[in-house]
Backbone as JSON, one array per atom type, in Angstrom:
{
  "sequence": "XXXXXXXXXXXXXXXXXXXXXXXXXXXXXXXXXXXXXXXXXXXXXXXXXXXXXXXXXXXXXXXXXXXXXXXXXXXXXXXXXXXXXXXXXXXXXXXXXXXXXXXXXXXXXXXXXXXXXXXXXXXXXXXXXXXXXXXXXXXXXXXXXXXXXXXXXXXXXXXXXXXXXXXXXXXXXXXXXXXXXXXXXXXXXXXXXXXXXXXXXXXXXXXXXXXXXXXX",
  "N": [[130.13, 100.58, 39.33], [128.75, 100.27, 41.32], [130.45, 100.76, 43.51], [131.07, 103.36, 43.4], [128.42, 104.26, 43.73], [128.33, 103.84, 46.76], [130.49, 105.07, 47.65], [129.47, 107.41, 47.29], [127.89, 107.33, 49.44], [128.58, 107.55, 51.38], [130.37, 109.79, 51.97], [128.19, 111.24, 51.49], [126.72, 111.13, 54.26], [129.2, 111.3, 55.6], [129.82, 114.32, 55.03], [127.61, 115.12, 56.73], [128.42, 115.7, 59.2], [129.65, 118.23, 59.05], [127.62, 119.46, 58.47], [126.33, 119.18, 60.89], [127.91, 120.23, 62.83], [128.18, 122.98, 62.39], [126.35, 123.79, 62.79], [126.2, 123.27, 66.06], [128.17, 125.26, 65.96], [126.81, 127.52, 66.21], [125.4, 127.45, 68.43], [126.88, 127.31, 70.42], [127.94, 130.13, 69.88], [126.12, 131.54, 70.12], [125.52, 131.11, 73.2], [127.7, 132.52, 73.87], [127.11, 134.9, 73.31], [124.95, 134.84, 74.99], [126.25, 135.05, 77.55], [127.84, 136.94, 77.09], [126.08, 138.99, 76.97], [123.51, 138.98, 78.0], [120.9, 138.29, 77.29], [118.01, 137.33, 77.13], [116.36, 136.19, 75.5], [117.63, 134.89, 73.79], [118.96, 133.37, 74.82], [116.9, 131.6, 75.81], [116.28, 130.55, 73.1], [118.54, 129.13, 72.37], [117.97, 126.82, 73.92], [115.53, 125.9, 72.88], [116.61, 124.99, 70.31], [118.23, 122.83, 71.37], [117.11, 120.12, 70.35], [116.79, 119.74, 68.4], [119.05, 119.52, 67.02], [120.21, 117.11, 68.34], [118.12, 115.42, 66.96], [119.48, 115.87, 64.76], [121.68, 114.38, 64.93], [121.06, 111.62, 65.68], [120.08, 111.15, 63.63], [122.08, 110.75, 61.68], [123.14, 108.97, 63.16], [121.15, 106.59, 62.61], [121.72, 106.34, 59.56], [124.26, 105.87, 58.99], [124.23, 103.11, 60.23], [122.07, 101.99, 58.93], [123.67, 101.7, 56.02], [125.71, 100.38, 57.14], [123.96, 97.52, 57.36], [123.06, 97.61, 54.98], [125.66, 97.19, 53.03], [127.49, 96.35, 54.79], [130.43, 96.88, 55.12], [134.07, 96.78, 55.81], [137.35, 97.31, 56.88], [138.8, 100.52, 56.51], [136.74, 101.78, 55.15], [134.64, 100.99, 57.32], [136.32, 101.67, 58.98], [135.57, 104.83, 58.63], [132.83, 104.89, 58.72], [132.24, 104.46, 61.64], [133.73, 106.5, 62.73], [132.65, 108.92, 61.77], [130.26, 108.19, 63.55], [130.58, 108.44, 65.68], [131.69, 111.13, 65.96], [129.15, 112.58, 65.47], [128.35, 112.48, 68.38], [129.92, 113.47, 69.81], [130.14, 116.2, 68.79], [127.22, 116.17, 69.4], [127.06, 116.57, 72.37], [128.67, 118.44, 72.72], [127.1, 120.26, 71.87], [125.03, 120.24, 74.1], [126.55, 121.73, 76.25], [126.41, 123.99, 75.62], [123.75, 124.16, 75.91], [123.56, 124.06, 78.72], [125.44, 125.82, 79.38], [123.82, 128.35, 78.52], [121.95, 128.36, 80.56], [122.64, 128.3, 82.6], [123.21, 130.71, 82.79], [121.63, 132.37, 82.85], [121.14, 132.33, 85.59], [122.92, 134.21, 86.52], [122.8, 137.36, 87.63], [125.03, 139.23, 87.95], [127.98, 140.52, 87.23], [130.79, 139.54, 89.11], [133.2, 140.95, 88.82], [134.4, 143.14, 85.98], [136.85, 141.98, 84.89], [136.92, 139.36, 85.02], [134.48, 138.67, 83.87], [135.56, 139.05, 81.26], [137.5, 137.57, 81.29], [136.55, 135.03, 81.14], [134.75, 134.22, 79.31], [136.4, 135.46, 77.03], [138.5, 132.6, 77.14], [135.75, 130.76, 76.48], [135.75, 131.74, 73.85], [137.71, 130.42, 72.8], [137.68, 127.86, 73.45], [135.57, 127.71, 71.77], [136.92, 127.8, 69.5], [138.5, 125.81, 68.46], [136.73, 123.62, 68.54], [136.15, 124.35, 65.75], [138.46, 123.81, 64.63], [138.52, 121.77, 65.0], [136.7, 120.44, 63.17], [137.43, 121.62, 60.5], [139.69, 120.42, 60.58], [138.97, 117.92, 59.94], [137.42, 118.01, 57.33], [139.08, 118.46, 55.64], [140.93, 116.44, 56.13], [143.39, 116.71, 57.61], [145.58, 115.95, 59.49], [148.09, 116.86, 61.3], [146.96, 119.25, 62.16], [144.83, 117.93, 63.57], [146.28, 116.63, 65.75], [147.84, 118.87, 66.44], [145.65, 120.39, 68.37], [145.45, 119.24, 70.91], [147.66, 120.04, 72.28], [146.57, 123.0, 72.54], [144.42, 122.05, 74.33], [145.52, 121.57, 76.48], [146.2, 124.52, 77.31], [143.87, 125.37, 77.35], [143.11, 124.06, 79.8], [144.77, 124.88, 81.92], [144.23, 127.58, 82.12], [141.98, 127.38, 82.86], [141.83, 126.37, 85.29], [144.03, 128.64, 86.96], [141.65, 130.66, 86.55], [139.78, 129.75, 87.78], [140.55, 129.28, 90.7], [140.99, 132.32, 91.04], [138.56, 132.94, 90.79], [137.67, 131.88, 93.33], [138.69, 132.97, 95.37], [138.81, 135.83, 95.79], [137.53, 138.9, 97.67], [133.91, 138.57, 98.77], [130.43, 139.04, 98.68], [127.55, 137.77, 99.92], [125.56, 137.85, 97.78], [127.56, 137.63, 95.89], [128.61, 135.27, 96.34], [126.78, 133.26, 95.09], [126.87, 133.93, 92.42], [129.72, 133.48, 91.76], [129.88, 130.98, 92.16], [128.12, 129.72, 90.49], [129.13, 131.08, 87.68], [131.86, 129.29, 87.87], [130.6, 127.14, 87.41], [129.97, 127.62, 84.65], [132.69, 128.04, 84.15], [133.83, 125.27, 83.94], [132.07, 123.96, 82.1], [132.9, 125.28, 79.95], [135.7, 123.97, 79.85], [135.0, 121.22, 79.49], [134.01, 121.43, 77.07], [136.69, 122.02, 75.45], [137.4, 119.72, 76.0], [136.18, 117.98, 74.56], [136.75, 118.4, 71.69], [139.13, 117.73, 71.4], [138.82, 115.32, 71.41], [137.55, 115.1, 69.19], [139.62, 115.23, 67.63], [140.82, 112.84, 67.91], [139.5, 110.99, 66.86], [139.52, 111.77, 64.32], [142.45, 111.23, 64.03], [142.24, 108.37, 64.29], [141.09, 107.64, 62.17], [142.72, 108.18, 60.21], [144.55, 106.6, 60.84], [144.27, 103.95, 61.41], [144.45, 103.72, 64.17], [143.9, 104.0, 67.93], [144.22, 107.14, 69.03], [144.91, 108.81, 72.36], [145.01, 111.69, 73.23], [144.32, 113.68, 75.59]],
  "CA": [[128.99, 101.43, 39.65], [128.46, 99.85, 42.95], [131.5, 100.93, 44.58], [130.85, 104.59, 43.26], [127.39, 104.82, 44.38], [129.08, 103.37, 48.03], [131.43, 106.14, 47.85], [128.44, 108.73, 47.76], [126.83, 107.21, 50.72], [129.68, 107.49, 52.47], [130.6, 111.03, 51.52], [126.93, 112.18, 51.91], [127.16, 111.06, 55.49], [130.62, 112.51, 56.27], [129.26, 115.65, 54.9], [125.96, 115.81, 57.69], [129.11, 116.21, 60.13], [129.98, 119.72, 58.82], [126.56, 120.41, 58.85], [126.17, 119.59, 62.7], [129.06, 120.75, 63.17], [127.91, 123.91, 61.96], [124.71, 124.05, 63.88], [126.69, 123.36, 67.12], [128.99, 126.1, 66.63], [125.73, 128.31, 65.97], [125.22, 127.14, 69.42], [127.71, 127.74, 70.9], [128.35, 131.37, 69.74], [125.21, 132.06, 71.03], [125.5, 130.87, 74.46], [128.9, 133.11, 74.6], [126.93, 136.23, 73.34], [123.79, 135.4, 75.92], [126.54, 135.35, 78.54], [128.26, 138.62, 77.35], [124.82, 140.37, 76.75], [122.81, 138.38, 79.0], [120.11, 137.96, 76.19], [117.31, 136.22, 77.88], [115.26, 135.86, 74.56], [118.87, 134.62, 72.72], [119.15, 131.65, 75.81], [115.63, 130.48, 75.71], [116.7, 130.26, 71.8], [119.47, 127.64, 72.47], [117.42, 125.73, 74.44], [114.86, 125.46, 71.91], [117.42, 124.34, 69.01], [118.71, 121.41, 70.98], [116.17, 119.25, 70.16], [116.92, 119.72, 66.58], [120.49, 119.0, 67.33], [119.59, 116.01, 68.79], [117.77, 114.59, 65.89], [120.38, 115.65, 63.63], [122.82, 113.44, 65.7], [120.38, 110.51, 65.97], [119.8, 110.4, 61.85], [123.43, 110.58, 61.28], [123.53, 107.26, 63.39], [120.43, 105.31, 61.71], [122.33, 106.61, 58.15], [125.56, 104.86, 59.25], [123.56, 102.15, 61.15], [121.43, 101.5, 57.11], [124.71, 101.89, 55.0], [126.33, 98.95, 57.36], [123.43, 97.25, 57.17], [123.19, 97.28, 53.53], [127.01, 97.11, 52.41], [128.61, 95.83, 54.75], [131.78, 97.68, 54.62], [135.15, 96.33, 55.94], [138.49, 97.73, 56.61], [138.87, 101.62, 55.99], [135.14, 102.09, 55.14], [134.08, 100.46, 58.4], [136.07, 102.79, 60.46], [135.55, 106.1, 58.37], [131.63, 105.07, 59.1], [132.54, 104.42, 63.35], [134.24, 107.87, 63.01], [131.17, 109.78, 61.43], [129.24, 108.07, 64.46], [131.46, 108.76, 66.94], [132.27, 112.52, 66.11], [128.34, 113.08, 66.17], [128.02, 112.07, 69.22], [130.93, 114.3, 70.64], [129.44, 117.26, 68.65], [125.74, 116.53, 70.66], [127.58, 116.74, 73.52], [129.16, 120.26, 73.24], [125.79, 121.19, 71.9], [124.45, 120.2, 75.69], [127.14, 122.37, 77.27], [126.37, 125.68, 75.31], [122.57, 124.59, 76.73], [123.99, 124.04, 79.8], [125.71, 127.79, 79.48], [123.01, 129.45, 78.65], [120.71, 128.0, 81.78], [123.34, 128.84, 84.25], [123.64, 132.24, 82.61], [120.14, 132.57, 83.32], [120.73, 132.86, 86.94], [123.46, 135.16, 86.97], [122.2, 138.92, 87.69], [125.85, 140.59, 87.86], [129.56, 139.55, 87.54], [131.68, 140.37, 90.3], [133.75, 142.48, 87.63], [134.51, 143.12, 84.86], [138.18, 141.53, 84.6], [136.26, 138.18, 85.58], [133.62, 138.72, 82.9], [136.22, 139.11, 80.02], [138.35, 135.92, 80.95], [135.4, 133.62, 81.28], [134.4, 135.09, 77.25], [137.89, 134.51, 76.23], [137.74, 130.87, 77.43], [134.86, 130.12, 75.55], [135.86, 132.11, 72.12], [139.05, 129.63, 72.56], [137.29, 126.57, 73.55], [134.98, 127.3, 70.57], [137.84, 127.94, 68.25], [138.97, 124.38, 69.05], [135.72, 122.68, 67.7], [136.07, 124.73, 65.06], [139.81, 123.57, 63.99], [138.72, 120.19, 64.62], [136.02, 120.2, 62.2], [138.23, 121.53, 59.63], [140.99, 119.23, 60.61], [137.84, 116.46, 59.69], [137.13, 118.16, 56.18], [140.21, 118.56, 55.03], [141.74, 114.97, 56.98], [144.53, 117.35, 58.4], [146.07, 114.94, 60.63], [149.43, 117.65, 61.96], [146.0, 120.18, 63.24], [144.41, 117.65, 64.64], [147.43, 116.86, 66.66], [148.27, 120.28, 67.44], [144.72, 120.5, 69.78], [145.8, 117.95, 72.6], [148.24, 121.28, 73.3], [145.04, 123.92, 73.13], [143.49, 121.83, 75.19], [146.27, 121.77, 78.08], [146.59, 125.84, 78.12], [142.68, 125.75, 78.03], [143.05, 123.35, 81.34], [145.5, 125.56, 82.66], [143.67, 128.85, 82.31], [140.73, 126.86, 83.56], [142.88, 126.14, 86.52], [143.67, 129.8, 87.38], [140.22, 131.36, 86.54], [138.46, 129.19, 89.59], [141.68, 130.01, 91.94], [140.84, 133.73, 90.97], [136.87, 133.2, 91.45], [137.04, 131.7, 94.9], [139.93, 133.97, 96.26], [138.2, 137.11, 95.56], [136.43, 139.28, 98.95], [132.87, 138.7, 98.12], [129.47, 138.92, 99.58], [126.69, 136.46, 99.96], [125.14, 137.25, 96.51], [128.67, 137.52, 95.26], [128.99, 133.62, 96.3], [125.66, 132.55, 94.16], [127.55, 134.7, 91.06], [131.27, 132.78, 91.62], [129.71, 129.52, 91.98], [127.5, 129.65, 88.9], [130.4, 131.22, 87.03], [132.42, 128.42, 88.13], [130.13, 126.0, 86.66], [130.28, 127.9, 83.38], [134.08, 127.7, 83.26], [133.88, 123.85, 84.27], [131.37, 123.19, 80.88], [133.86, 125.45, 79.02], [137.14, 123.64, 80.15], [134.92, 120.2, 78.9], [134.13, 121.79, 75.37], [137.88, 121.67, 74.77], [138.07, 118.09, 75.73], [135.57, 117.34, 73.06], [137.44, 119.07, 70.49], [140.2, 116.76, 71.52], [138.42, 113.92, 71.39], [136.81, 115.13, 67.82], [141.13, 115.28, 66.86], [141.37, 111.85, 68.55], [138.65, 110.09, 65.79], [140.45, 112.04, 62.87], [143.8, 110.46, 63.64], [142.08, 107.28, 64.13], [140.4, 107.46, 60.45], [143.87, 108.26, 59.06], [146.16, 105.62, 60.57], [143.63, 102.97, 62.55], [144.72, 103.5, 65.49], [143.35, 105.23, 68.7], [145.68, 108.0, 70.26], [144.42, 109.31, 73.4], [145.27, 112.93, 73.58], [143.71, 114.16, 76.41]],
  "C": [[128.6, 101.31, 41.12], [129.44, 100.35, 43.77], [131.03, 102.66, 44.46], [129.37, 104.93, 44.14], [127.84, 104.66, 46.24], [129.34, 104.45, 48.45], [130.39, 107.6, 47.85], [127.81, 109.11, 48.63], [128.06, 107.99, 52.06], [130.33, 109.56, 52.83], [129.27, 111.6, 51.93], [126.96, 111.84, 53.72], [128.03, 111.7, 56.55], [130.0, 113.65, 56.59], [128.32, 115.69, 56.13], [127.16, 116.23, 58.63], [129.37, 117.27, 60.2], [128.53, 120.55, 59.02], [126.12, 120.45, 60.25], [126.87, 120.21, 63.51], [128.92, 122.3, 63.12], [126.87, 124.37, 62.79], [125.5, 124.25, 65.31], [127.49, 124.65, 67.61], [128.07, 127.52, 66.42], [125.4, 128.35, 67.65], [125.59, 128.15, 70.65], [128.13, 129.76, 71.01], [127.0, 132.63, 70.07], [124.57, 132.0, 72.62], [126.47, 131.95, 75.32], [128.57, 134.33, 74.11], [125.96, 136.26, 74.65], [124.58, 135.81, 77.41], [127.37, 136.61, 78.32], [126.9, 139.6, 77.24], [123.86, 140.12, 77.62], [121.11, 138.42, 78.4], [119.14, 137.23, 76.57], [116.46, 135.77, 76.09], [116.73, 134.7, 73.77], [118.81, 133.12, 73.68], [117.9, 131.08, 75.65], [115.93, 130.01, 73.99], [117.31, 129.3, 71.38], [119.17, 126.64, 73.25], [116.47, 124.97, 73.83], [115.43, 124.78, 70.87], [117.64, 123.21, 69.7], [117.95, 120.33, 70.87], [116.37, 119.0, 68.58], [118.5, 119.08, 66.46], [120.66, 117.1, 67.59], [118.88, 114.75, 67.95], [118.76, 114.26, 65.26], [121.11, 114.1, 63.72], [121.84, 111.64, 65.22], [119.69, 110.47, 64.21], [120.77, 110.16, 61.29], [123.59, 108.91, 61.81], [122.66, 106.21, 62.54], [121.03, 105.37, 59.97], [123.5, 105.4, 58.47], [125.34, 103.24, 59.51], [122.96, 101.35, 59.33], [122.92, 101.25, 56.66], [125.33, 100.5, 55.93], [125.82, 97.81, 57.53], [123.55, 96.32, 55.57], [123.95, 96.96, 52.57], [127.88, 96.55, 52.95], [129.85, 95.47, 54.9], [132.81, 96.93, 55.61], [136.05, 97.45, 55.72], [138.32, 99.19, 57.42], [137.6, 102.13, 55.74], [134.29, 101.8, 56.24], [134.46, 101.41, 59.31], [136.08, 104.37, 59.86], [133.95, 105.79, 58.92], [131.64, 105.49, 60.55], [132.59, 105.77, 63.62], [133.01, 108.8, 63.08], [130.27, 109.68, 62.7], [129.72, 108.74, 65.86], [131.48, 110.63, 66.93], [130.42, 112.88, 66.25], [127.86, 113.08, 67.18], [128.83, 113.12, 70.19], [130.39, 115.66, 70.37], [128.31, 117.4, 69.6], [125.95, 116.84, 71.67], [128.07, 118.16, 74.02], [127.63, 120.74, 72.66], [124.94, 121.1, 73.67], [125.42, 121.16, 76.3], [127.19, 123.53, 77.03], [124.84, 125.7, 75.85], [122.66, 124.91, 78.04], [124.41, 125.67, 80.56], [124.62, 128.45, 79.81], [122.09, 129.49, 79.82], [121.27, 128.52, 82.79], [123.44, 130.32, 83.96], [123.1, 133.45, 82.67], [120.18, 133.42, 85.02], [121.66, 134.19, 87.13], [122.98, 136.91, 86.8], [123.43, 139.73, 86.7], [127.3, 139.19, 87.65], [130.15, 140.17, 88.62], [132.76, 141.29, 89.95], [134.15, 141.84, 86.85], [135.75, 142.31, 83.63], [137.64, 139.59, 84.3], [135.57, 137.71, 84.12], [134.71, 138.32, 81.04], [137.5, 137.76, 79.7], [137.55, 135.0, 80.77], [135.31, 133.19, 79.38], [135.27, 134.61, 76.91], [138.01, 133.45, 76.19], [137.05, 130.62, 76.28], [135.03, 130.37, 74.16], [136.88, 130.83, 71.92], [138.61, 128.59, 72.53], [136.65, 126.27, 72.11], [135.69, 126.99, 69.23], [138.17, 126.64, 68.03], [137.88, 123.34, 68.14], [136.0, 122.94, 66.4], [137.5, 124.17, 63.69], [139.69, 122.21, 63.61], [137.6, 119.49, 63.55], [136.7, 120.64, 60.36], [139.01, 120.77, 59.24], [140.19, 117.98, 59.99], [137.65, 116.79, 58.19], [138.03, 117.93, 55.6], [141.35, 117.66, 55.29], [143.17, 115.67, 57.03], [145.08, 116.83, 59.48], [147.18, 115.88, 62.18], [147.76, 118.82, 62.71], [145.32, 119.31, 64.01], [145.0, 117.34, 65.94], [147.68, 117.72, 67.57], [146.74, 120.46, 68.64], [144.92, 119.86, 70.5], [146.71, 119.73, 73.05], [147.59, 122.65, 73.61], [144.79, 123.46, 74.25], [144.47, 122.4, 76.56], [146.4, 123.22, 78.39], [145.1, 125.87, 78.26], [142.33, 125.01, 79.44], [144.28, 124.44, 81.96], [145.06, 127.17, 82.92], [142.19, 128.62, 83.01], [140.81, 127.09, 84.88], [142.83, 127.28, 87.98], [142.55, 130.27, 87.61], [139.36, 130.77, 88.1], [139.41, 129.71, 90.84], [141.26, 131.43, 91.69], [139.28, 134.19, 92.01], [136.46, 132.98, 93.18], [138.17, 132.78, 96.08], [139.75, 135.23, 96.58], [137.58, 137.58, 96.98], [135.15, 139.15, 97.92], [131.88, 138.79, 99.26], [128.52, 137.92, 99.38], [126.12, 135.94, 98.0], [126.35, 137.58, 95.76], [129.24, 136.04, 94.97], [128.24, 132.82, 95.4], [126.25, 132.87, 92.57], [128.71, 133.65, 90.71], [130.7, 131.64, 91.14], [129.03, 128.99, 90.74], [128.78, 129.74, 87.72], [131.37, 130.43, 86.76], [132.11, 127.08, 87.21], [130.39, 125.87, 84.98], [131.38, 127.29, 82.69], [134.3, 126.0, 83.19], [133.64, 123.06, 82.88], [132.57, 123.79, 79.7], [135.35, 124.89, 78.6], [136.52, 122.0, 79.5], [134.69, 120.15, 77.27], [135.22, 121.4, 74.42], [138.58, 120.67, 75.08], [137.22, 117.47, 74.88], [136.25, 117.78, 71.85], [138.63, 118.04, 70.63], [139.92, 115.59, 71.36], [137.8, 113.74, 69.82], [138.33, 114.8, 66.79], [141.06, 113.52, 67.18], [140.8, 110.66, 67.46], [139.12, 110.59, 64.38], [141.6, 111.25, 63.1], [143.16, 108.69, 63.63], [141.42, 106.32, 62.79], [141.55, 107.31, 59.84], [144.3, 107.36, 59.15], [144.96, 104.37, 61.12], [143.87, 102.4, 63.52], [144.29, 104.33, 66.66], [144.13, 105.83, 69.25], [144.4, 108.52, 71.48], [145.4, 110.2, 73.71], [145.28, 113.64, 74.62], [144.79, 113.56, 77.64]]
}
């Protein structure tokens, strides 16, 4: 009976990850409409949630923090708890960089066009997709997907790459330079999104086998 009730704590726990996980990518998918629509009511919106985010994160740890407290745990149960702590912590983190989005997305008036506008977007649908695989890859302890994101990540560093060589190469004018450079920043938080997603793969393989890979 004791090991079963264990096994519920442990499981109810896991579980809050899908649900932050969930919130984050709520986040997120509203940071990458305020910057295609430029939504000022939608960005003050995601600035208001992370505070809630924030808790989440920080009850997930005193849960983990009680349960090893109270049990104990060893082995396999010790580092599926670590994991749980660890991956909310990586989640809070991309929730700061869709706040981050939306603040810088604040300043921008205009894009310098439209070609510009639609790679930045892409980026971020991809970066988001990424969290998104690796929270699956976490439900479903899919070890071969979490894997496969270390090679997302490198074409999202390589399109990262380009995109700023594009932004600063461009003829521009003065308030064309306040536009790039903001923009810039954007793609910067978006190119770190999809090293949290790598790092969210990096605590799944380390649940499965107990060992740490470093992906990135």
């Amino acid at each position: 009976m004791l090991r079963s009730m264990f096994q519920e704590q442990l499981d109810e726990v896991a579980g809050r990850i899908q649900v932050l996980g969930t919130a984050v990518l709520k986040q997120l998918d509203a940071a990458i409409d305020g910057l295609s629509t430029k939504n000022r009511a939608a960005v003050q919106q995601i600035i208001d949630n992370d505070a809630d985010i924030n808790k989440s994160e920080l009850d997930i740890n005193e849960k983990v923090f009680d349960i090893i407290a109270r049990q104990q745990p060893v082995a396999t149960d010790l580092r599926r708890l670590i994991v749980v702590m660890k991956m909310a912590g990586d989640l809070e983190r991309v929730a700061d960089f869709a706040v981050d989005i939306a603040k810088v997305s604040r300043r921008i008036d205009d894009f310098p066009n439209e070609e510009l506008k639609q790679e930045l977007i892409e980026l971020a649908l991809d970066a988001k997709g990424m969290i998104e695989k690796a929270l699956h890859a976490y439900a479903t302890k899919n070890v071969l997907t979490a894997q496969q994101l270390a090679k997302a990540d490198d074409e999202i560093d390589e399109r990262f790459g380009k995109l700023i060589k594009k932004l600063f190469r461009q003829e521009t004018t003065d308030q064309d330079v306040e536009a790039i450079t903001q923009l810039a920043f954007i793609a910067r938080y978006i190119e770190r999104i999809a090293d949290y997603a790598t790092n969210l793969s990096e605590w799944i393989l380390y649940e499965a086998n107990g060992q740490y890979v470093d992906l990135n």
